[in-house]
Coordinates of C-alpha atoms and ligand atoms in Angstrom, one line a residue:
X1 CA 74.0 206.4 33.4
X2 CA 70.6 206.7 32.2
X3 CA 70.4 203.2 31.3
X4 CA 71.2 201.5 34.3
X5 CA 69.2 203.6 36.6
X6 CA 65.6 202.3 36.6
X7 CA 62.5 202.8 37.9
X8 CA 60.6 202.4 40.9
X9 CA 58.7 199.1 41.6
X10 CA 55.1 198.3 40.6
X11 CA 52.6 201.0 42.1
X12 CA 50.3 198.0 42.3
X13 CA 52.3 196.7 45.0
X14 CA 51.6 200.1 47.3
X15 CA 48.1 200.1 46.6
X16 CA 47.6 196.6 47.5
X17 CA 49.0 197.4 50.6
X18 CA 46.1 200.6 50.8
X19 CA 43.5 197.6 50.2
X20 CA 44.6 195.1 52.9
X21 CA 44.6 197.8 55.2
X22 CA 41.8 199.5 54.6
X23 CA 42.9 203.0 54.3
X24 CA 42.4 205.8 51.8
X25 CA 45.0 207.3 51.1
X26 CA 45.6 209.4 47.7
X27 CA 47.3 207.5 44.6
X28 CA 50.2 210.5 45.0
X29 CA 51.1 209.5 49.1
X30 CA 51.3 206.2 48.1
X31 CA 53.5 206.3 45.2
X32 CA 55.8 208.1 47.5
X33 CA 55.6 206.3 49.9
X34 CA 56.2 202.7 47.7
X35 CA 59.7 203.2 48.1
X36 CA 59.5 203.7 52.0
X37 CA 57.8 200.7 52.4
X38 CA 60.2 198.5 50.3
X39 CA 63.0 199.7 51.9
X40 CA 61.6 199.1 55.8
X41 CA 62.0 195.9 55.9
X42 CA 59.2 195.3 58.1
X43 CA 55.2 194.4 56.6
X44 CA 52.8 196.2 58.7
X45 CA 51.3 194.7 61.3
X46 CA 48.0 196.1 60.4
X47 CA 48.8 192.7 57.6
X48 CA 48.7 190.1 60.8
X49 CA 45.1 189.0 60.2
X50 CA 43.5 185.5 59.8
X51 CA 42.8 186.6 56.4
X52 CA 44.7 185.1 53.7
X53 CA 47.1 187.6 52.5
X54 CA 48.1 187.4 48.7
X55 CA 52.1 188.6 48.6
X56 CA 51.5 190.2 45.7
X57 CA 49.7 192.7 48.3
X58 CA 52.6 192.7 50.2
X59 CA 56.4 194.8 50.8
X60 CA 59.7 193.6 49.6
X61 CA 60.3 191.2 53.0
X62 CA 63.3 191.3 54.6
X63 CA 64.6 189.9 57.6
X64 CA 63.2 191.7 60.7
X65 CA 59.6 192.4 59.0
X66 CA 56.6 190.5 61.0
X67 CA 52.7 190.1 60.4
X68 CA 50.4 188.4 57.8
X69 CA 52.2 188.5 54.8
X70 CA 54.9 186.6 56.6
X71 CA 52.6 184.4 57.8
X72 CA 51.8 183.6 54.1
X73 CA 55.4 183.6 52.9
X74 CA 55.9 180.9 56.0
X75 CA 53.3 179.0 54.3
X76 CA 54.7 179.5 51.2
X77 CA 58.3 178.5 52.2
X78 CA 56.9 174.8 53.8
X79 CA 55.2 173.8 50.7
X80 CA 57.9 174.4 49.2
X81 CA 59.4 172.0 51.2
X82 CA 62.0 174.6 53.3
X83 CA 61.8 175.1 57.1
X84 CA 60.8 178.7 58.0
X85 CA 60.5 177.3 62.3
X86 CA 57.1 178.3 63.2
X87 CA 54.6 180.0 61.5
X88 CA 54.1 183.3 63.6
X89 CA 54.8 185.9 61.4
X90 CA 57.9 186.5 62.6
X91 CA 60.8 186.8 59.8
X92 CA 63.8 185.4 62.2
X93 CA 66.8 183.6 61.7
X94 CA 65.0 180.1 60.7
X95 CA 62.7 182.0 57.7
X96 CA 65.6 184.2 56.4
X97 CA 67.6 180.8 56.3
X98 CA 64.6 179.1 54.4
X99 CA 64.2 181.9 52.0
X100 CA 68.0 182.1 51.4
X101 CA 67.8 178.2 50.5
X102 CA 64.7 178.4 48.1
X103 CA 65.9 181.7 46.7
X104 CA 69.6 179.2 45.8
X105 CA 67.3 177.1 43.9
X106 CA 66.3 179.7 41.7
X107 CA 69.9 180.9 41.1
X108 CA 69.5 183.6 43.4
X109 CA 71.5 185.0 46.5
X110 CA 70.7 186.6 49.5
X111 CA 66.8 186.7 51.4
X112 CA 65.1 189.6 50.3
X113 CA 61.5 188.6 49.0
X114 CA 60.6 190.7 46.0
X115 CA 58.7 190.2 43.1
X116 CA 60.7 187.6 41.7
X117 CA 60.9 185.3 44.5
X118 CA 57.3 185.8 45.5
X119 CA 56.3 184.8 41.8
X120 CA 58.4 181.5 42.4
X121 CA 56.8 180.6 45.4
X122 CA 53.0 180.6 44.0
X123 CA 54.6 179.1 40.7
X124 CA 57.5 176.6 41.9
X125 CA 56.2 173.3 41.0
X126 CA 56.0 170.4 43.6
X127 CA 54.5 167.2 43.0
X128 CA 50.7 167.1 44.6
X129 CA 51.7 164.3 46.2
X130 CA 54.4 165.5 48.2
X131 CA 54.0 165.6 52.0
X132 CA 54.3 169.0 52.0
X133 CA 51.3 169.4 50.4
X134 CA 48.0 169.6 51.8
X135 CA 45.8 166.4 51.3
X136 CA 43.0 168.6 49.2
X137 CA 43.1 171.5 47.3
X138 CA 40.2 173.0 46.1
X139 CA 39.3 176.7 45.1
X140 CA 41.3 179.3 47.0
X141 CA 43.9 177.1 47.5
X142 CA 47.2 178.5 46.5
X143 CA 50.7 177.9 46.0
X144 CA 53.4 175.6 44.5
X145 CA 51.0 172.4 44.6
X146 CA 48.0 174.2 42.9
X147 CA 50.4 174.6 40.4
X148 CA 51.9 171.5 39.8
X149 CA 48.2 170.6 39.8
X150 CA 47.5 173.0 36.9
X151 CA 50.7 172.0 35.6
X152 CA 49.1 168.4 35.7
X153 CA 45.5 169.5 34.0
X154 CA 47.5 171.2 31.3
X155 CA 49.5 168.2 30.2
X156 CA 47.1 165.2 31.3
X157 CA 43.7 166.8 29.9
X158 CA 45.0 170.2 28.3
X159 CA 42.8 172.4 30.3
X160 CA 45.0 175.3 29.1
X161 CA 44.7 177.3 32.5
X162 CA 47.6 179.8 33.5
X163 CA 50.0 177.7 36.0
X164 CA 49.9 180.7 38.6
X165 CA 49.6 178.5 41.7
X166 CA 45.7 179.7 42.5
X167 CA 42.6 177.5 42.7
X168 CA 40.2 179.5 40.8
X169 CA 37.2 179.2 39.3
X170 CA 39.1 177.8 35.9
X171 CA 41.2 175.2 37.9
X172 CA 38.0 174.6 39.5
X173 CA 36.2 173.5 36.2
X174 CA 38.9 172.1 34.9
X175 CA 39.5 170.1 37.5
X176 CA 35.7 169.2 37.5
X177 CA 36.0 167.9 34.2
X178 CA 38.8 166.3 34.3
X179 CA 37.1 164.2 37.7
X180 CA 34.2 163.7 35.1
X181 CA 36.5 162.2 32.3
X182 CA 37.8 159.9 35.1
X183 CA 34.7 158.9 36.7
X184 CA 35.8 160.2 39.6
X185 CA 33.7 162.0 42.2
X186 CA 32.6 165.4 41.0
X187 CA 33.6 167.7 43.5
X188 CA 36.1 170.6 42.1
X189 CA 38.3 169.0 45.3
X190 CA 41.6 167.7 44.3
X191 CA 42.1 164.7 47.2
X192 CA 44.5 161.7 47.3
X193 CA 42.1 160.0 44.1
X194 CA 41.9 162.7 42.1
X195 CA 45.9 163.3 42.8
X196 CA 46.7 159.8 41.4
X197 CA 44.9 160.2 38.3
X198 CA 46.8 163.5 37.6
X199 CA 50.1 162.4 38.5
X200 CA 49.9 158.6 36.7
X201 CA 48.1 159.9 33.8
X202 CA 45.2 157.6 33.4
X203 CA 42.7 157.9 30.3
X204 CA 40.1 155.7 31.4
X205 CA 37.6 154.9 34.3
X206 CA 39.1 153.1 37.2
X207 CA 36.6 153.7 39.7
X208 CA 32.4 154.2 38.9
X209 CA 31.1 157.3 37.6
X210 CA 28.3 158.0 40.3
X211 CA 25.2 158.4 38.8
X212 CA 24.0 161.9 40.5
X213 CA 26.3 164.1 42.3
X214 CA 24.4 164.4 45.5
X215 CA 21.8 161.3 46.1
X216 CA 19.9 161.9 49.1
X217 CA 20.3 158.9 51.1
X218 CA 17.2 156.5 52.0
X219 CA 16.4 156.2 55.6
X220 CA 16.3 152.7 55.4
X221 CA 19.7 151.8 53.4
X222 CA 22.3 151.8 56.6
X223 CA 25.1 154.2 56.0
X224 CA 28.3 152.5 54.5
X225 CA 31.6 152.4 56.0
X226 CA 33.6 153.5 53.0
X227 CA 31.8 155.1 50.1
X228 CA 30.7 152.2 48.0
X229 CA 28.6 153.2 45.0
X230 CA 27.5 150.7 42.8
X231 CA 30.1 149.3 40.2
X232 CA 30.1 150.1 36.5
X233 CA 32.2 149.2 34.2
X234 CA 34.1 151.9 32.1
X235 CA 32.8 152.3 28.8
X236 CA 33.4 149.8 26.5
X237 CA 34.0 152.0 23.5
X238 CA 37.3 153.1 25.8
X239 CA 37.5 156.5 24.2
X240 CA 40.2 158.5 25.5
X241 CA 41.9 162.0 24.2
X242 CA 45.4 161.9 24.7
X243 CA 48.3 164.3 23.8
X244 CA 45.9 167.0 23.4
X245 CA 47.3 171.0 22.8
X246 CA 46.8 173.3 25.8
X247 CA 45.5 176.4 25.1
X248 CA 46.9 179.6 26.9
X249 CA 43.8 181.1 29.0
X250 CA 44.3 184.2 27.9
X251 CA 45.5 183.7 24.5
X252 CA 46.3 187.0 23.1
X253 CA 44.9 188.1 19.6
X254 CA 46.9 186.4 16.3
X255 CA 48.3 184.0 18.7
X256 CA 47.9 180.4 17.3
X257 CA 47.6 177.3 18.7
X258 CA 47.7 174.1 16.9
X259 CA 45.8 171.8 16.9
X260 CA 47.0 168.3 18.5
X261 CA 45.6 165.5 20.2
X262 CA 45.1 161.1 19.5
X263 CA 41.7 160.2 19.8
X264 CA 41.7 156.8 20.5
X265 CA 38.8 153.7 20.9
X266 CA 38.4 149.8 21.4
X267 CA 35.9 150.4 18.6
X268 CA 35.6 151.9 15.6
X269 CA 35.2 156.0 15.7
X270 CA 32.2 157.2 13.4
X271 CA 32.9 160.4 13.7
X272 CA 35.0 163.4 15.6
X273 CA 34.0 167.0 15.7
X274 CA 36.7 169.6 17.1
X275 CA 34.8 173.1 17.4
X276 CA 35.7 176.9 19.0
X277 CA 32.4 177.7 20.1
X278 CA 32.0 181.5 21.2
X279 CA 30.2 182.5 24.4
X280 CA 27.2 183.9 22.7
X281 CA 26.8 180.5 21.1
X282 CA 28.3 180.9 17.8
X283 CA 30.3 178.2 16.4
X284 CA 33.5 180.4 15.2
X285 CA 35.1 177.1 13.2
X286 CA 34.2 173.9 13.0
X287 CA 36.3 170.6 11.9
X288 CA 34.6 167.7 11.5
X289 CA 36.1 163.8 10.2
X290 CA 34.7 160.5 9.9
X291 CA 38.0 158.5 10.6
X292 CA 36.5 154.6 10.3
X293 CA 39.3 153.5 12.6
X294 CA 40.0 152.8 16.3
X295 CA 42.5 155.9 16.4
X296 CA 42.5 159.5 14.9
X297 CA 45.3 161.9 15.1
X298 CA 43.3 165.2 15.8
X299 CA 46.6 167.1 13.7
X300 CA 44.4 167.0 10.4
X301 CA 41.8 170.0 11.8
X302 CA 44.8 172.0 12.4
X303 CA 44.2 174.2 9.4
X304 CA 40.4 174.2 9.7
X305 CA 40.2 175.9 13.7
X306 CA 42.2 179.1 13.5
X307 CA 42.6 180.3 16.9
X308 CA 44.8 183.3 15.6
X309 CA 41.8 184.6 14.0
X310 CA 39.9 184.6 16.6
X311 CA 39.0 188.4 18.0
X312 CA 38.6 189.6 22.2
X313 CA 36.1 187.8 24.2
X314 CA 35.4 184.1 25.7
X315 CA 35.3 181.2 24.0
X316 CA 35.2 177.2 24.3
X317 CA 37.1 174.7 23.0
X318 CA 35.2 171.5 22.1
X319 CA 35.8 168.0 21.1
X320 CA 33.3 165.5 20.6
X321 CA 33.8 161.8 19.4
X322 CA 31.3 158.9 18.5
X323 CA 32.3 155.2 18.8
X324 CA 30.6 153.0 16.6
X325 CA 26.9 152.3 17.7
X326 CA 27.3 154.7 20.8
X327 CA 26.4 157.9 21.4
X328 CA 28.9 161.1 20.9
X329 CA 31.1 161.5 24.3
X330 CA 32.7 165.5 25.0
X331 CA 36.2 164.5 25.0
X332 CA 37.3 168.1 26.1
X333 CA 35.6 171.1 26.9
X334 CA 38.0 174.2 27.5
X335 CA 37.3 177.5 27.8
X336 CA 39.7 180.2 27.3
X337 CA 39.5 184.2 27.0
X338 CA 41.2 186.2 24.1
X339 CA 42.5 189.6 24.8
X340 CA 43.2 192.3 22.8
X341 CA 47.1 192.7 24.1
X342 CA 48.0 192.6 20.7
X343 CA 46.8 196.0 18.9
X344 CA 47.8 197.2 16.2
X345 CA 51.0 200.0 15.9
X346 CA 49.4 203.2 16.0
X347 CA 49.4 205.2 12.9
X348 CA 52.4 206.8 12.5
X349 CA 54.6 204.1 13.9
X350 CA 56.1 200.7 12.9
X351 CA 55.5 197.7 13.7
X352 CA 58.2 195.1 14.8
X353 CA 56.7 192.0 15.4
X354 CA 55.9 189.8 18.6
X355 CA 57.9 190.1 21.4
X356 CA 57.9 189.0 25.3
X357 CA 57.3 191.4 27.4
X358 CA 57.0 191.7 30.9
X359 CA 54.0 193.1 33.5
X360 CA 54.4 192.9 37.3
X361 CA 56.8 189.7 37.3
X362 CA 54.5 188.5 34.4
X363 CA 55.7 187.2 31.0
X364 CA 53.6 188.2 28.3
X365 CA 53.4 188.2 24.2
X366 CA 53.2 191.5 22.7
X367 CA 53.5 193.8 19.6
X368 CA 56.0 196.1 20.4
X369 CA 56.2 199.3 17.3
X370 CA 59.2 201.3 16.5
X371 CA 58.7 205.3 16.5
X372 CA 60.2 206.5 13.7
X373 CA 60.4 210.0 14.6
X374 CA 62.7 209.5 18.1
X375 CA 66.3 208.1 17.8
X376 CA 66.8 205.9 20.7
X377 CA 70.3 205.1 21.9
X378 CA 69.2 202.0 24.2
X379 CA 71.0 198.6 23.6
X380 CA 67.7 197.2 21.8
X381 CA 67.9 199.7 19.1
X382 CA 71.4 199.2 18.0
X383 CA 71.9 197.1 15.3
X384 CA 74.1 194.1 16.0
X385 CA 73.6 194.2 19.6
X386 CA 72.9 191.3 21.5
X387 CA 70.0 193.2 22.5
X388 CA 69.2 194.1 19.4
X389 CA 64.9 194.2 18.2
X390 CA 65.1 193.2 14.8
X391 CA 63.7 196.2 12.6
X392 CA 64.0 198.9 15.3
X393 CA 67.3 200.3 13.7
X394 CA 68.2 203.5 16.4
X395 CA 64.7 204.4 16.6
X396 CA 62.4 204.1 20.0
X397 CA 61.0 201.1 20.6
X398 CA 57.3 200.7 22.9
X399 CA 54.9 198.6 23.4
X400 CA 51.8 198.8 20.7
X401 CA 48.9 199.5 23.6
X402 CA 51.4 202.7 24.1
X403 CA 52.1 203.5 21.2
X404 CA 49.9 206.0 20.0
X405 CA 50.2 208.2 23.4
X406 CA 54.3 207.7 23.1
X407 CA 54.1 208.9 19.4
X408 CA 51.4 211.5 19.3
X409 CA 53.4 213.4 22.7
X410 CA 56.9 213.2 21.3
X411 CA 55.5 214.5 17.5
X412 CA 53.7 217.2 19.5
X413 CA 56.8 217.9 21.3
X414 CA 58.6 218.1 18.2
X415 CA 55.9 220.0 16.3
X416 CA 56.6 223.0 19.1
X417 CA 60.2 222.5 18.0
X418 CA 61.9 220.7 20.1
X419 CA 64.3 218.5 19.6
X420 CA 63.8 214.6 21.0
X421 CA 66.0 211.7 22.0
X422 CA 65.9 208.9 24.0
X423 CA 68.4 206.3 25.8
X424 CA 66.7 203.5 26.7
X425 CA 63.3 202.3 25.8
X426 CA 62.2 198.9 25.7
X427 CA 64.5 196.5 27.2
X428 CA 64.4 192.8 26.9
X429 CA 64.3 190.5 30.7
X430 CA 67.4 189.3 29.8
X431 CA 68.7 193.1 29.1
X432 CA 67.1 193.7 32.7
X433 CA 68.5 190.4 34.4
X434 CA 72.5 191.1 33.5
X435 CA 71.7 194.7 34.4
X436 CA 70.3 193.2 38.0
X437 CA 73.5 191.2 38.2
X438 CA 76.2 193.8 37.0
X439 CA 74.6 195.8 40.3
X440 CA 75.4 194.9 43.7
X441 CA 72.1 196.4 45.2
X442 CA 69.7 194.8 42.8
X443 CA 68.3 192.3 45.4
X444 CA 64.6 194.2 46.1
X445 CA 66.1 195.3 49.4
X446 CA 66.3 198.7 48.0
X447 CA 63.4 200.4 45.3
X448 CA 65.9 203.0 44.6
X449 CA 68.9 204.0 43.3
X450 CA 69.2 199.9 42.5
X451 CA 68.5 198.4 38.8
X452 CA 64.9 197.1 38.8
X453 CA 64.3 193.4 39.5
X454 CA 63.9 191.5 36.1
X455 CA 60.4 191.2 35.5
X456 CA 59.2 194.7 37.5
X457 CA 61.1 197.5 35.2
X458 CA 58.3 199.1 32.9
X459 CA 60.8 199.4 30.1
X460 CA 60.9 195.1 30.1
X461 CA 56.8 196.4 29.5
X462 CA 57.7 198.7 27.2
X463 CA 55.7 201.4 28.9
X464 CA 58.9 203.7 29.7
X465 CA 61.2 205.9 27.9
X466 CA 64.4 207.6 28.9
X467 CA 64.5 211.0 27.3
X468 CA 67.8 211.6 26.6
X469 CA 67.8 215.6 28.0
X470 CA 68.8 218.0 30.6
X471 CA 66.8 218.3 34.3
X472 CA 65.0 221.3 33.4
X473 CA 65.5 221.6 30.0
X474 CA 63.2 222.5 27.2
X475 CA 62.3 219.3 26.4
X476 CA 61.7 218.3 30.4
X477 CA 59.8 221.2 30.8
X478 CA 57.7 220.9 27.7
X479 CA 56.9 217.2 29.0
X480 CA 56.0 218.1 32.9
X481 CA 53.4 220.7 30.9
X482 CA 51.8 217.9 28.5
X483 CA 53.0 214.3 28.9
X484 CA 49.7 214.0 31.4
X485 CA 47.5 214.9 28.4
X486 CA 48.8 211.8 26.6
X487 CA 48.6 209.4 29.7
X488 CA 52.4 209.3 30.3
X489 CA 54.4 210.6 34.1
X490 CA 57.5 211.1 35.1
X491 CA 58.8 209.1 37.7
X492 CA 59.7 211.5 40.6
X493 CA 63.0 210.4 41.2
X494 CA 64.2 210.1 37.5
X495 CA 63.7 213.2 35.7
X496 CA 64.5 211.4 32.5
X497 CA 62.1 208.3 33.3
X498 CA 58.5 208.7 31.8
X499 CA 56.2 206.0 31.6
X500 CA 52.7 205.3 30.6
X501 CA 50.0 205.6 33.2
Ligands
LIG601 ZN1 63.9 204.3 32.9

């Protein structure tokens, strides 16, 4: 059945793999060889380096494999608070147990780490104050408490960064700022202090904001104990932002965000500016109010700052307050990037609406079109079905970046008169997750002749289509002739599989 056979795993995965070790090796050798590699068991060895290795560079694990990427998923597994024995590298008896228990939290059976479960590690919350964390994190630091720490920025100062359990630069500055808001010191290093201000939510200075980041010491002052800057007290106009929105870093195209925070002040606020400041400089929109009170409920510039009309590029978000008879204080400053997932249906097709899809293991929003001139057969294109994507009524369903190439080659196709079908074309996750579970083999220990894990088909991208044809039919041959000139392969081992470059 066409629609429960699917698709190889991410090619990104095998050319990570090329990158960590070094080797060239031609895109072809490695997409055959994806499968190889997922099936072994075993990460190179070429992977045991002191480098840090990123699993999303790494093989489906499986009990028996060894090097670096164990090492990481070692790591991984004692943050999370499991017992993997030693960290050698070595994926015994002790780590296959430790993965089997974090993999039951998740709902999930068996050890194989695939896509799914490595996505969990990096993203699993734990708090930041748990033992199992280390006492700092600070840029490349990764895992479940760099996440629960972006988790915490989010929520406590709305930074709006992507909870993907890695210290980059945008954790970095956020967690910069949100040390400045706090009066903290300004380091980017998320220690013990800056820990408690995250996890109990404070809005105001506890401790003195030092006056310059790095004061050279006088030779004649003796060098404190402890740290002991001089004492000031925290503002007296106690102006604090709570409840603010986060924004999603990126925020797609037509996506908005509403606007939502409580301004609030042991004086009188004179005036509050919210703006979304481009990076070229250029205020996009601007809401300004003159409240006359002690609190302001930021809701009322929700209307003026429209986020969902803002186009591709960078942008900051900005919020400024004055207390009475003191000077204007940057409440928050976050930037965030807009990309263009969202195009437009190509001409020619329909367009659905905004649907999750999903990249690599990653959830995304996108604009999936209907193509009018290929009846599809899949689950999501029947009407009534649980399935079902409103609108697409039998007809094909991919995802809008796609859509031109998908409709331009099956138009051609039928233009040279022949006739086209498909089974399945987009699928939803949950489509993709009772598929997994229906099949016995989908546990990532196999790339083939299993059902996908959720999150890693390309039809939960809606990047694929299954042609509904022969092997060697007119339609397949007509597509192994011309389907490059529109960006779209077929999958070696599925002859009815063709997805989008
Ligand atoms: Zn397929």
């Amino acid at each position: 059945m066409a629609t429960k056979r699917t698709d190889s795993y991410s090619r990104v995965v095998a050319i990570g793999i090329a990158a960590v070790m070094g080797i060239l090796v031609s895109a072809t050798t490695l997409t055959a060889s994806a499968s190889e590699l997922a099936t072994s068991g075993r990460a190179s060895p070429v992977l045991a380096v002191a480098t840090a290795v990123d699993l999303d560079n790494c093989p489906t694990l499986n009990k028996g494999a060894q090097g670096g990427c164990v090492v990481e998923l070692q790591r991984l597994l004692i943050q999370q608070g499991h017992d993997p024995g030693t960290v050698d590298g070595d994926f015994g008896p002790k780590t296959d147990a430790a993965v089997t228990a974090f993999k039951k939290t998740l709902g999930m059976t068996g050890s194989s780490v695939g896509p799914q479960t490595k996505a969990a590690l990096y993203t699993q919350k734990v708090t930041a104050t748990s033992s199992n964390c280390p006492s700092v994190l600070s840029s490349g630091s990764r895992g479940g408490c760099v996440a629960y720490v972006q988790s915490r920025l989010n929520t406590v100062a709305g930074a709006g960064l992507a909870v993907d359990g890695r210290f980059g630069p945008a954790t970095d500055k956020a967690a910069r700022a949100f040390q400045k808001a706090r009066c903290l010191s300004v380091d980017g290093k998320v220690g013990p202090d800056t820990k408690k201000h995250l996890v109990a939510n404070t809005t105001t200075c506890s401790t003195p904001r030092e006056a310059t980041p790095a004061p050279t010491p006088k030779p004649t002052t003796p060098k404190p104990t402890t740290p002991a800057p001089t004492p000031k007290p925290p503002s007296s106009s106690g102006l604090t932002l709570t409840k603010a929105m986060s924004i999603p870093n990126p925020l797609f195209v037509g996506t908005s965000v509403s606007v939502k925070g409580i301004i609030t002040s042991s004086v009188q606020i004179t005036r509050v500016e919210a703006k979304i400041v481009a990076a070229s400089g250029k205020v996009m929109y601007r809401a300004t109010a003159s409240p006359k009170a002690k609190t302001y409920d930021m809701k009322a510039m929700d209307k003026t700052l429209a986020f969902s009309k803002l186009s591709k590029g960078d942008y900051t978000f900005w919020v400024i307050a004055t207390p009475s008879g003191k000077a204007a204080e940057t409440l928050r400053q976050a930037s965030f990037k807009v990309e263009d997932e969202m195009l437009a249906c190509a001409k020619g097709t329909e367009d659905l609406n905004l649907f999750y899809v999903y990249v690599s293991g990653a959830k995304k929003k996108a604009r999936l079109c209907a193509l009018p001139n290929v009846r599809a057969s899949g689950d999501e294109s029947i009407p009534g079905h649980k399935y079902y994507v409103a609108g697409s009524n039998k007809r094909a369903i991919v995802r809008a970046r796609y859509s031109k190439d998908f409709y331009n080659m099956t138009k051609a196709a039928q233009d040279a008169g022949i006739t086209v079908k498909a089974n399945s074309t987009y699928r939803t996750h949950q489509h993709q997750k009772d598929l997994c579970k229906e099949d016995a083999g989908c546990d990532g220990r196999t790339s083939y002749d299993d059902v996908a894990e959720p999150g890693t088909s390309r039809h939960e991208g809606g990047a694929a289509i299954d042609f509904n044809m022969g092997n060697g039919s007119k339609l397949h041959k007509w597509l192994k002739k011309n389907a490059g000139t529109y960006h779209i392969k077929e999958y070696s081992r599925e002859y009815w599989h063709w997805e989008h470059k």
